[in-house]
Every structure is written in C-alpha cells, then in structure tokens.
Short mmCIF file of C-alpha atoms in Angstrom, two decimals:
data_model
loop_
_atom_site.label_atom_id
_atom_site.label_comp_id
_atom_site.label_asym_id
_atom_site.label_seq_id
_atom_site.Cartn_x
_atom_site.Cartn_y
_atom_site.Cartn_z
CA MET D 24 0.00 0.00 0.00
CA THR D 25 1.27 3.48 -0.84
CA ASN D 26 0.12 6.92 0.26
CA ILE D 27 -2.26 5.37 2.78
CA PRO D 28 -2.02 6.70 6.33
CA ALA D 29 -1.53 4.37 9.27
CA GLU D 30 -4.50 5.84 11.14
CA MET D 31 -7.94 7.16 10.28
CA GLN D 32 -10.90 8.90 11.86
CA ALA D 33 -13.93 6.68 12.48
CA VAL D 34 -17.23 6.64 14.36
CA ILE D 35 -17.40 3.77 16.86
CA CYS D 36 -20.52 2.37 18.54
CA TYR D 37 -20.05 1.83 22.28
CA GLY D 38 -23.75 1.37 22.97
CA PRO D 39 -27.13 3.06 22.46
CA GLY D 40 -26.60 6.81 22.14
CA ASP D 41 -22.87 6.37 22.77
CA TYR D 42 -21.12 6.81 19.43
CA ARG D 43 -17.62 8.27 19.54
CA PHE D 44 -15.40 9.93 16.94
CA GLU D 45 -12.04 8.22 17.35
CA THR D 46 -8.71 7.46 15.74
CA ARG D 47 -8.34 3.86 14.60
CA PRO D 48 -5.74 1.96 12.52
CA VAL D 49 -6.39 1.82 8.78
CA PRO D 50 -7.10 -1.86 7.99
CA SER D 51 -4.94 -3.79 5.54
CA PRO D 52 -6.57 -5.96 2.87
CA ALA D 53 -5.99 -9.70 3.14
CA SER D 54 -6.43 -12.10 0.24
CA GLY D 55 -9.56 -11.29 -1.75
CA GLU D 56 -10.28 -8.10 0.19
CA VAL D 57 -10.61 -4.54 -1.10
CA LEU D 58 -9.56 -1.44 0.83
CA VAL D 59 -11.40 1.74 -0.14
CA ARG D 60 -11.28 5.37 0.85
CA VAL D 61 -14.85 6.20 1.79
CA VAL D 62 -16.18 8.90 -0.52
CA ALA D 63 -19.64 9.15 1.04
CA THR D 64 -21.84 7.20 3.42
CA GLY D 65 -25.53 7.62 4.17
CA ILE D 66 -27.65 7.65 7.30
CA CYS D 67 -30.84 5.62 7.10
CA ALA D 68 -33.72 4.80 9.42
CA GLY D 69 -31.93 1.61 10.46
CA ASP D 70 -28.93 3.66 11.61
CA VAL D 71 -31.21 5.94 13.61
CA LYS D 72 -32.92 2.92 15.17
CA CYS D 73 -29.53 1.43 15.99
CA PHE D 74 -28.36 4.64 17.63
CA GLY D 75 -31.52 4.70 19.75
CA GLY D 76 -30.88 1.15 20.95
CA ALA D 77 -34.11 -0.39 19.67
CA PRO D 78 -34.15 -4.21 19.43
CA MET D 79 -33.02 -5.90 16.23
CA PHE D 80 -36.30 -7.81 16.01
CA TRP D 81 -39.17 -7.49 18.44
CA GLY D 82 -39.29 -10.49 20.77
CA ASP D 83 -35.81 -11.73 19.84
CA GLU D 84 -34.28 -12.15 23.28
CA ASN D 85 -31.08 -13.61 21.87
CA ARG D 86 -30.15 -10.34 20.14
CA PRO D 87 -31.63 -7.52 22.21
CA ALA D 88 -29.37 -4.81 20.78
CA TYR D 89 -29.77 -3.56 17.24
CA CYS D 90 -26.04 -3.00 16.87
CA GLU D 91 -23.04 -4.66 18.48
CA THR D 92 -20.46 -2.55 20.28
CA ASP D 93 -17.00 -1.72 18.92
CA VAL D 94 -18.49 -1.46 15.45
CA VAL D 95 -18.12 1.25 12.80
CA PRO D 96 -21.72 1.92 11.61
CA GLY D 97 -22.78 2.56 8.04
CA HIS D 98 -24.17 0.30 5.29
CA GLU D 99 -24.89 2.86 2.56
CA PHE D 100 -21.64 3.91 0.93
CA VAL D 101 -19.40 4.42 -2.05
CA GLY D 102 -15.62 4.10 -1.90
CA GLN D 103 -12.56 4.53 -4.07
CA VAL D 104 -10.16 1.60 -4.31
CA VAL D 105 -6.78 2.33 -2.70
CA ALA D 106 -5.44 -1.21 -2.17
CA LEU D 107 -6.31 -4.73 -3.32
CA GLY D 108 -5.64 -7.99 -1.53
CA ARG D 109 -4.25 -10.90 -3.50
CA GLY D 110 -6.69 -11.97 -6.23
CA ALA D 111 -9.23 -9.21 -5.58
CA ASP D 112 -8.36 -7.34 -8.78
CA GLU D 113 -9.13 -10.37 -10.94
CA LYS D 114 -12.14 -11.49 -8.91
CA TYR D 115 -13.90 -8.11 -9.06
CA GLN D 116 -12.24 -6.66 -12.18
CA LEU D 117 -11.04 -3.70 -10.13
CA LYS D 118 -8.03 -1.44 -10.20
CA ILE D 119 -6.68 1.29 -7.96
CA GLY D 120 -8.76 4.45 -8.36
CA ASP D 121 -12.03 2.74 -9.30
CA HIS D 122 -15.17 3.81 -7.49
CA VAL D 123 -16.98 0.80 -6.12
CA VAL D 124 -20.01 -0.10 -4.03
CA SER D 125 -20.65 -3.30 -2.11
CA GLU D 126 -23.95 -4.98 -1.31
CA GLN D 127 -24.88 -4.27 2.29
CA ILE D 128 -24.84 -7.95 3.27
CA VAL D 129 -21.74 -10.14 3.14
CA PRO D 130 -23.22 -13.63 2.79
CA CYS D 131 -21.53 -16.64 4.38
CA GLY D 132 -22.12 -18.83 1.34
CA GLU D 133 -22.65 -21.89 3.54
CA CYS D 134 -26.02 -21.63 5.33
CA ARG D 135 -29.22 -23.10 3.93
CA PHE D 136 -30.31 -19.74 2.53
CA CYS D 137 -27.03 -19.08 0.75
CA ARG D 138 -26.94 -22.61 -0.65
CA SER D 139 -30.47 -22.21 -2.05
CA GLY D 140 -29.60 -18.90 -3.72
CA HIS D 141 -31.35 -16.71 -1.15
CA TYR D 142 -28.13 -15.05 -0.04
CA TRP D 143 -29.81 -11.87 1.20
CA MET D 144 -31.46 -13.92 3.96
CA CYS D 145 -28.10 -15.41 5.06
CA GLN D 146 -28.44 -16.84 8.57
CA PRO D 147 -25.31 -15.17 10.10
CA HIS D 148 -26.55 -12.00 8.39
CA ASP D 149 -23.38 -9.95 8.45
CA ILE D 150 -24.50 -6.53 7.25
CA TYR D 151 -21.92 -3.77 7.13
CA GLY D 152 -22.03 -1.59 10.21
CA PHE D 153 -24.00 -3.79 12.60
CA HIS D 154 -21.63 -6.62 13.52
CA ARG D 155 -17.95 -6.69 14.43
CA ALA D 156 -17.31 -9.17 11.63
CA THR D 157 -18.25 -6.58 8.99
CA GLN D 158 -17.23 -3.04 9.91
CA GLY D 159 -19.16 -0.23 8.28
CA ALA D 160 -18.52 2.97 6.37
CA TRP D 161 -18.61 5.80 8.93
CA ALA D 162 -14.84 6.06 8.65
CA GLU D 163 -12.20 7.39 6.32
CA TYR D 164 -11.33 3.88 5.10
CA MET D 165 -13.11 0.52 5.10
CA LEU D 166 -12.58 -3.06 3.95
CA TYR D 167 -14.80 -4.99 1.59
CA PRO D 168 -14.35 -8.59 2.84
CA ALA D 169 -13.39 -11.49 0.59
CA LYS D 170 -17.00 -12.73 0.42
CA ALA D 171 -18.45 -9.29 -0.36
CA ILE D 172 -20.47 -8.67 -3.51
CA ASN D 173 -18.88 -5.63 -5.17
CA TYR D 174 -19.73 -3.49 -8.19
CA ARG D 175 -17.56 -0.98 -10.01
CA LEU D 176 -19.36 2.27 -10.83
CA PRO D 177 -19.25 3.58 -14.40
CA GLU D 178 -17.00 6.58 -14.93
CA THR D 179 -20.00 8.51 -16.25
CA LEU D 180 -21.69 8.40 -12.83
CA ASP D 181 -20.90 11.07 -10.25
CA PRO D 182 -19.20 9.11 -7.43
CA LEU D 183 -21.27 10.97 -4.83
CA HIS D 184 -24.44 9.59 -6.39
CA GLY D 185 -23.10 6.10 -5.71
CA VAL D 186 -24.09 6.56 -2.06
CA PHE D 187 -27.71 6.13 -3.17
CA VAL D 188 -27.17 2.77 -4.87
CA GLU D 189 -27.95 0.80 -1.71
CA PRO D 190 -31.26 2.56 -0.85
CA LEU D 191 -32.37 2.49 -4.48
CA ALA D 192 -31.52 -1.20 -4.80
CA CYS D 193 -33.71 -1.90 -1.75
CA SER D 194 -36.52 0.11 -3.35
CA ILE D 195 -36.26 -1.93 -6.55
CA HIS D 196 -36.52 -5.19 -4.61
CA ALA D 197 -39.66 -3.97 -2.82
CA VAL D 198 -41.22 -3.07 -6.15
CA ASN D 199 -40.29 -6.46 -7.59
CA ARG D 200 -42.03 -8.09 -4.63
CA GLY D 201 -45.24 -6.37 -5.74
CA ASN D 202 -45.38 -8.37 -8.99
CA ILE D 203 -46.78 -5.30 -10.74
CA GLY D 204 -48.77 -5.85 -13.93
CA LEU D 205 -49.48 -3.46 -16.79
CA SER D 206 -53.14 -3.05 -15.79
CA ASP D 207 -52.46 -2.50 -12.08
CA VAL D 208 -53.18 0.53 -9.95
CA VAL D 209 -50.16 0.81 -7.67
CA VAL D 210 -50.00 2.88 -4.50
CA ILE D 211 -46.73 3.76 -2.78
CA SER D 212 -47.19 5.15 0.70
CA GLY D 213 -44.29 7.33 1.81
CA CYS D 214 -42.07 9.47 -0.40
CA GLY D 215 -38.90 9.52 1.62
CA ALA D 216 -35.67 8.46 -0.05
CA LEU D 217 -36.76 4.82 -0.27
CA GLY D 218 -40.29 5.68 -1.35
CA LEU D 219 -39.07 7.93 -4.14
CA GLY D 220 -36.83 5.11 -5.33
CA MET D 221 -39.88 2.84 -5.34
CA VAL D 222 -41.85 5.35 -7.41
CA ALA D 223 -39.04 5.52 -9.98
CA ALA D 224 -38.72 1.73 -10.07
CA ALA D 225 -42.48 1.18 -10.30
CA ARG D 226 -42.62 3.66 -13.18
CA MET D 227 -40.34 1.34 -15.12
CA LYS D 228 -42.96 -1.41 -14.66
CA ASN D 229 -45.45 0.87 -16.47
CA PRO D 230 -48.58 0.17 -14.39
CA ALA D 231 -51.91 1.63 -15.50
CA LYS D 232 -51.82 4.13 -12.65
CA LEU D 233 -49.10 5.00 -10.15
CA VAL D 234 -50.19 6.82 -7.00
CA ALA D 235 -47.84 8.30 -4.37
CA LEU D 236 -48.86 9.28 -0.83
CA ASP D 237 -47.07 11.57 1.59
CA LEU D 238 -47.79 14.28 4.16
CA ASN D 239 -45.04 16.53 2.78
CA PRO D 240 -45.98 18.59 -0.33
CA HIS D 241 -42.34 18.91 -1.44
CA ARG D 242 -41.89 15.16 -1.38
CA LEU D 243 -45.03 14.77 -3.46
CA GLU D 244 -43.52 17.14 -6.04
CA LEU D 245 -40.44 14.93 -6.17
CA ALA D 246 -42.68 11.87 -6.53
CA ARG D 247 -44.11 13.42 -9.69
CA LYS D 248 -40.56 13.90 -10.98
CA CYS D 249 -39.92 10.22 -10.28
CA GLY D 250 -42.95 9.21 -12.34
CA ALA D 251 -46.07 9.26 -10.15
CA ASP D 252 -49.30 9.86 -12.07
CA ILE D 253 -51.25 10.99 -9.02
CA VAL D 254 -50.04 12.35 -5.67
CA LEU D 255 -52.23 12.54 -2.58
CA ASN D 256 -51.71 14.03 0.86
CA PRO D 257 -53.50 11.98 3.57
CA ALA D 258 -53.77 15.13 5.70
CA GLU D 259 -55.86 16.77 3.00
CA THR D 260 -57.60 13.86 1.28
CA ASP D 261 -59.42 10.71 2.32
CA VAL D 262 -56.95 8.60 0.37
CA VAL D 263 -58.79 5.31 0.94
CA GLN D 264 -61.93 6.76 -0.63
CA ALA D 265 -59.94 8.45 -3.38
CA ILE D 266 -58.29 5.14 -4.28
CA ARG D 267 -61.63 3.37 -4.32
CA ASP D 268 -63.10 6.12 -6.49
CA MET D 269 -60.39 5.70 -9.12
CA THR D 270 -60.82 1.90 -9.17
CA ASP D 271 -64.60 1.55 -9.49
CA GLY D 272 -64.83 0.87 -5.78
CA TYR D 273 -62.48 -2.12 -5.77
CA GLY D 274 -59.27 -0.65 -4.34
CA CYS D 275 -55.68 -0.68 -5.57
CA ASP D 276 -54.02 -3.82 -6.88
CA VAL D 277 -50.68 -3.24 -5.14
CA TYR D 278 -49.93 -1.21 -2.02
CA ILE D 279 -46.29 -0.69 -1.02
CA GLU D 280 -45.75 0.63 2.51
CA ALA D 281 -42.64 2.76 2.95
CA THR D 282 -43.38 5.08 5.87
CA GLY D 283 -42.67 3.00 8.98
CA ALA D 284 -45.91 4.37 10.47
CA GLY D 285 -48.61 2.07 11.77
CA LYS D 286 -51.34 4.31 10.36
CA SER D 287 -50.04 3.68 6.85
CA VAL D 288 -50.31 -0.08 7.34
CA GLU D 289 -53.94 0.21 8.41
CA GLN D 290 -54.62 2.61 5.54
CA GLY D 291 -53.18 0.15 3.05
CA LEU D 292 -55.28 -2.76 4.26
CA LEU D 293 -58.38 -0.64 3.73
CA ALA D 294 -57.27 0.77 0.37
CA ILE D 295 -56.27 -2.50 -1.29
CA ARG D 296 -58.68 -4.69 -3.25
CA LYS D 297 -59.57 -8.31 -2.54
CA LEU D 298 -56.74 -10.64 -3.62
CA GLY D 299 -54.43 -7.62 -3.79
CA THR D 300 -50.74 -7.54 -2.89
CA PHE D 301 -49.41 -5.65 0.12
CA VAL D 302 -45.64 -5.10 0.28
CA GLU D 303 -43.98 -4.02 3.53
CA PHE D 304 -40.57 -2.37 3.51
CA SER D 305 -40.11 -0.12 6.52
CA VAL D 306 -38.21 0.28 9.74
CA PHE D 307 -40.77 0.61 12.53
CA LYS D 308 -40.00 2.29 15.82
CA ASP D 309 -42.96 0.69 17.58
CA LEU D 310 -45.03 -2.47 17.27
CA VAL D 311 -47.94 -2.28 14.82
CA THR D 312 -51.34 -3.85 15.47
CA VAL D 313 -53.89 -4.37 12.69
CA ASP D 314 -57.08 -6.31 12.09
CA TRP D 315 -55.80 -9.56 10.57
CA THR D 316 -59.36 -10.47 9.58
CA ILE D 317 -58.96 -8.03 6.69
CA ILE D 318 -55.89 -9.93 5.50
CA GLY D 319 -57.53 -13.34 5.72
CA ASP D 320 -61.27 -13.72 5.87
CA SER D 321 -62.21 -10.38 4.27
CA LYS D 322 -59.78 -9.96 1.38
CA GLU D 323 -57.44 -12.97 1.14
CA LEU D 324 -54.47 -10.67 0.58
CA ASN D 325 -50.95 -11.50 -0.52
CA ILE D 326 -48.66 -10.07 2.16
CA HIS D 327 -45.05 -9.74 1.00
CA GLY D 328 -42.13 -8.59 3.05
CA ALA D 329 -39.11 -7.05 1.37
CA HIS D 330 -35.62 -7.25 2.81
CA LEU D 331 -32.40 -5.81 1.37
CA SER D 332 -31.69 -5.83 -2.35
CA PRO D 333 -30.99 -9.18 -4.01
CA ASP D 334 -29.74 -8.90 -7.60
CA THR D 335 -30.81 -5.26 -7.90
CA TYR D 336 -27.53 -3.33 -7.56
CA PRO D 337 -26.82 -3.35 -11.31
CA ILE D 338 -30.30 -1.99 -12.01
CA ALA D 339 -29.91 0.73 -9.37
CA ILE D 340 -26.58 1.79 -10.88
CA ARG D 341 -28.16 1.96 -14.34
CA MET D 342 -31.13 4.00 -13.07
CA LEU D 343 -28.79 6.53 -11.49
CA GLU D 344 -26.64 6.67 -14.61
CA GLU D 345 -29.75 7.28 -16.72
CA GLY D 346 -30.95 10.06 -14.42
CA ARG D 347 -34.27 8.45 -13.55
CA LEU D 348 -34.41 10.22 -10.18
CA PRO D 349 -33.83 13.87 -9.16
CA ILE D 350 -30.82 12.73 -7.15
CA GLU D 351 -29.57 16.21 -6.28
CA ASP D 352 -32.93 16.90 -4.63
CA ILE D 353 -32.80 13.59 -2.75
CA LEU D 354 -29.31 14.06 -1.28
CA THR D 355 -30.53 16.89 0.93
CA HIS D 356 -27.72 17.13 3.49
CA ARG D 357 -23.95 16.68 3.10
CA LEU D 358 -21.91 16.79 6.31
CA PRO D 359 -18.34 16.00 7.33
CA LEU D 360 -17.94 12.72 9.20
CA SER D 361 -17.20 14.54 12.46
CA GLU D 362 -20.77 15.92 12.43
CA PHE D 363 -22.36 12.46 12.49
CA ARG D 364 -24.46 13.33 15.55
CA LYS D 365 -25.97 16.29 13.74
CA GLY D 366 -26.64 13.99 10.79
CA ILE D 367 -28.43 11.48 13.01
CA GLU D 368 -30.58 14.25 14.48
CA ILE D 369 -31.50 15.54 11.02
CA ALA D 370 -32.36 12.04 9.79
CA GLN D 371 -34.36 11.29 12.93
CA ASN D 372 -36.39 14.48 12.61
CA GLY D 373 -37.01 13.79 8.94
CA SER D 374 -39.11 16.88 8.26
CA ALA D 375 -36.43 18.69 6.25
CA SER D 376 -34.36 15.80 4.95
CA LEU D 377 -34.49 12.92 2.53
CA LYS D 378 -31.00 11.44 2.45
CA VAL D 379 -28.36 12.66 4.89
CA VAL D 380 -24.83 11.97 3.65
CA LEU D 381 -21.56 11.97 5.60
CA GLU D 382 -18.40 12.72 3.61
CA PRO D 383 -15.16 11.80 5.43
CA GLY D 384 -13.14 14.04 3.14
CA ARG D 385 -15.42 17.03 3.59
CA LYS D 386 -14.07 19.92 5.67
CA VAL D 387 -16.02 21.34 8.60
#
C-alpha cells in the first residue's frame, strides 16, 4: 500500500446513544479483500434505530441490541479503491482508483439460505455496520471482505451519487415483490428516499396508474418527478376513498408501505382490493397492530415482506446513470464525518431531509 495513512478517523458504537469519533488503525486488505477510501456514506432509518438502541427484532431475546459494540456503523456507501488484496483485482475486475459499491450484506455462502440462492437472507446475516465481523462505512477507510459482492461504478456516474445505490436497490426489490402488472393501480405510501426510489422503479414497470402518498408537499412534487401519475396528501384527502373512487370501488391492486408508520399499514389494508398484494418495507419504531381479519377472511391478501436488495444493484446503478431520479434533490444534506451526531438528528427528525450523507473528506 502506498500513500495510505496508518491511522484514520472513524465513528465507533459503544452502545445506544454512545457513538464516539475516534482514531483507529487503517485496515490492511488480506487475500480477496478490497480497501477503499470512503467517498460518502448515508444515514438511514436503520442507523437511527440502531443509535436509539431499539431491538433488532421485536421479541428476539437472543439479540436484544440492534447493533453490536466496537463497530463502525454505516451500510450505505461508495468508496474509491486504494489497495487490493491478492486476487481481488481479478475477482472483481477492479483497479486502484475505481469507485466501487458493495452490497450491504456479506453472505456466508454456507447456510441453507445461501446454498439455495437466497443469499440476502443469510443466517449469520453480516450486514456492514452492525456486527464486528463486517465493519461499516462511517470512517475514512473501510474493507470490503473477501466474500463481499462488489460493483464498479461507471465513470460517467458522479461518485457521490453512488451513495444512493444501496437505498435504491432496496426500493427496486420492494417493487419487484409487488409483482406489478401493466393493468395494475399501484399505491406507494411514503415518499422519503426509499419511497421515491420505489416510485421511480415502479414507473419502469409501467402500471396503468401510479399513486404516491405523503404528508409533505415537497416530497409529493419529487414523486411526480420520479414518475407518479397521481399524488395525494392523507392530511388533505381521504386517500382510501380516493383510491376506491379511481378503481370503481375495488381498491388498488398493489400497495407498497414505505413510511414506517402504523397508520399507513392500516390505511393500506383498507385501500387495497380483494386478492391484492401488500408489500412491507419499513423500519418501525414501535409495534404495529392491525385487524388480521382483513388480511384473511375479508380480502385474502398477498402479504409480501421485502428485505435488502438481491440482484438489484446493477439496475440501481443503471437507473442513477440514466438520471431516472432527481438525485440532487434527494441528497438533501452533506456533512463531514465529524458531524455524524448532527446527521443522526436531522435524519431522525425527517421533516427537512431525505437522504443525509456523511463525507469523510469534507471539511467542517
């Protein structure tokens, strides 16, 4: 390695609410590993939940903490290659100076899910920034492990925009889970960063009607830019009735929930037609209770979860390269790494932000 410092600045998790800005050694890449200089790293709802100390999964007593200690957070990122472990250049077709992203999960390749091709549900589930085995991106440098799934960004794409590949890839997977048809009326509830990605991805499916819901007028404007045919504000409109009115009283065919609010879940169950498809992709702060009779006896709904972003990174990169989203409007806040606490506060508040980005190389 040349021109790489021995030490770096990094954010370290010591526990809920106890994240510290420290000096740590720059890691060295072993065989098959890639060392990158972090260009940008995002803050998502999962990071906020982790910082607050909420449980990983409700009722999972074996893993009460959302994030392990002594971990560098951050699973949304883009880096520039500065060193390659033996064989990594050939394996990933990378060279020094390339900008590269890595899927947020590093699959073990050995569990039943990995062996069956469902690598994103890997049982050990090493996601960057949550476990000591896979350190995250809130640092000046980070390693992509030997089992990581990496993608080189095209030179025509602004490297900063690469920070949105991970969220957009997740959005694409959620839309794919909806099995959208050409005659469908599709409703996407929530036009945050993920929701806007879903609108753009759903537009590529060309449904008969694409409806976006949000309480924020500015976000609804961005949803139109992403391809929504109709935008509705639940604070101003009875959206359940409006959806029924535009579907001859039946309800929408597909409802994708992207708010993380219990009210949106209930709203979707009422707005969707019989035999419709409900897709859930959200990080909830609290438990959600709904009338399961609607799901079963009343409507016989298809309820689909959506987790991570299997096989969607190449599509996300192409969408960004083609300018299918108003990305400069989505990356609302750019802060130096040292201001990570401010970034968490902005992301947690949410009223004035879409995607908060930390840039280790950015000056205060």
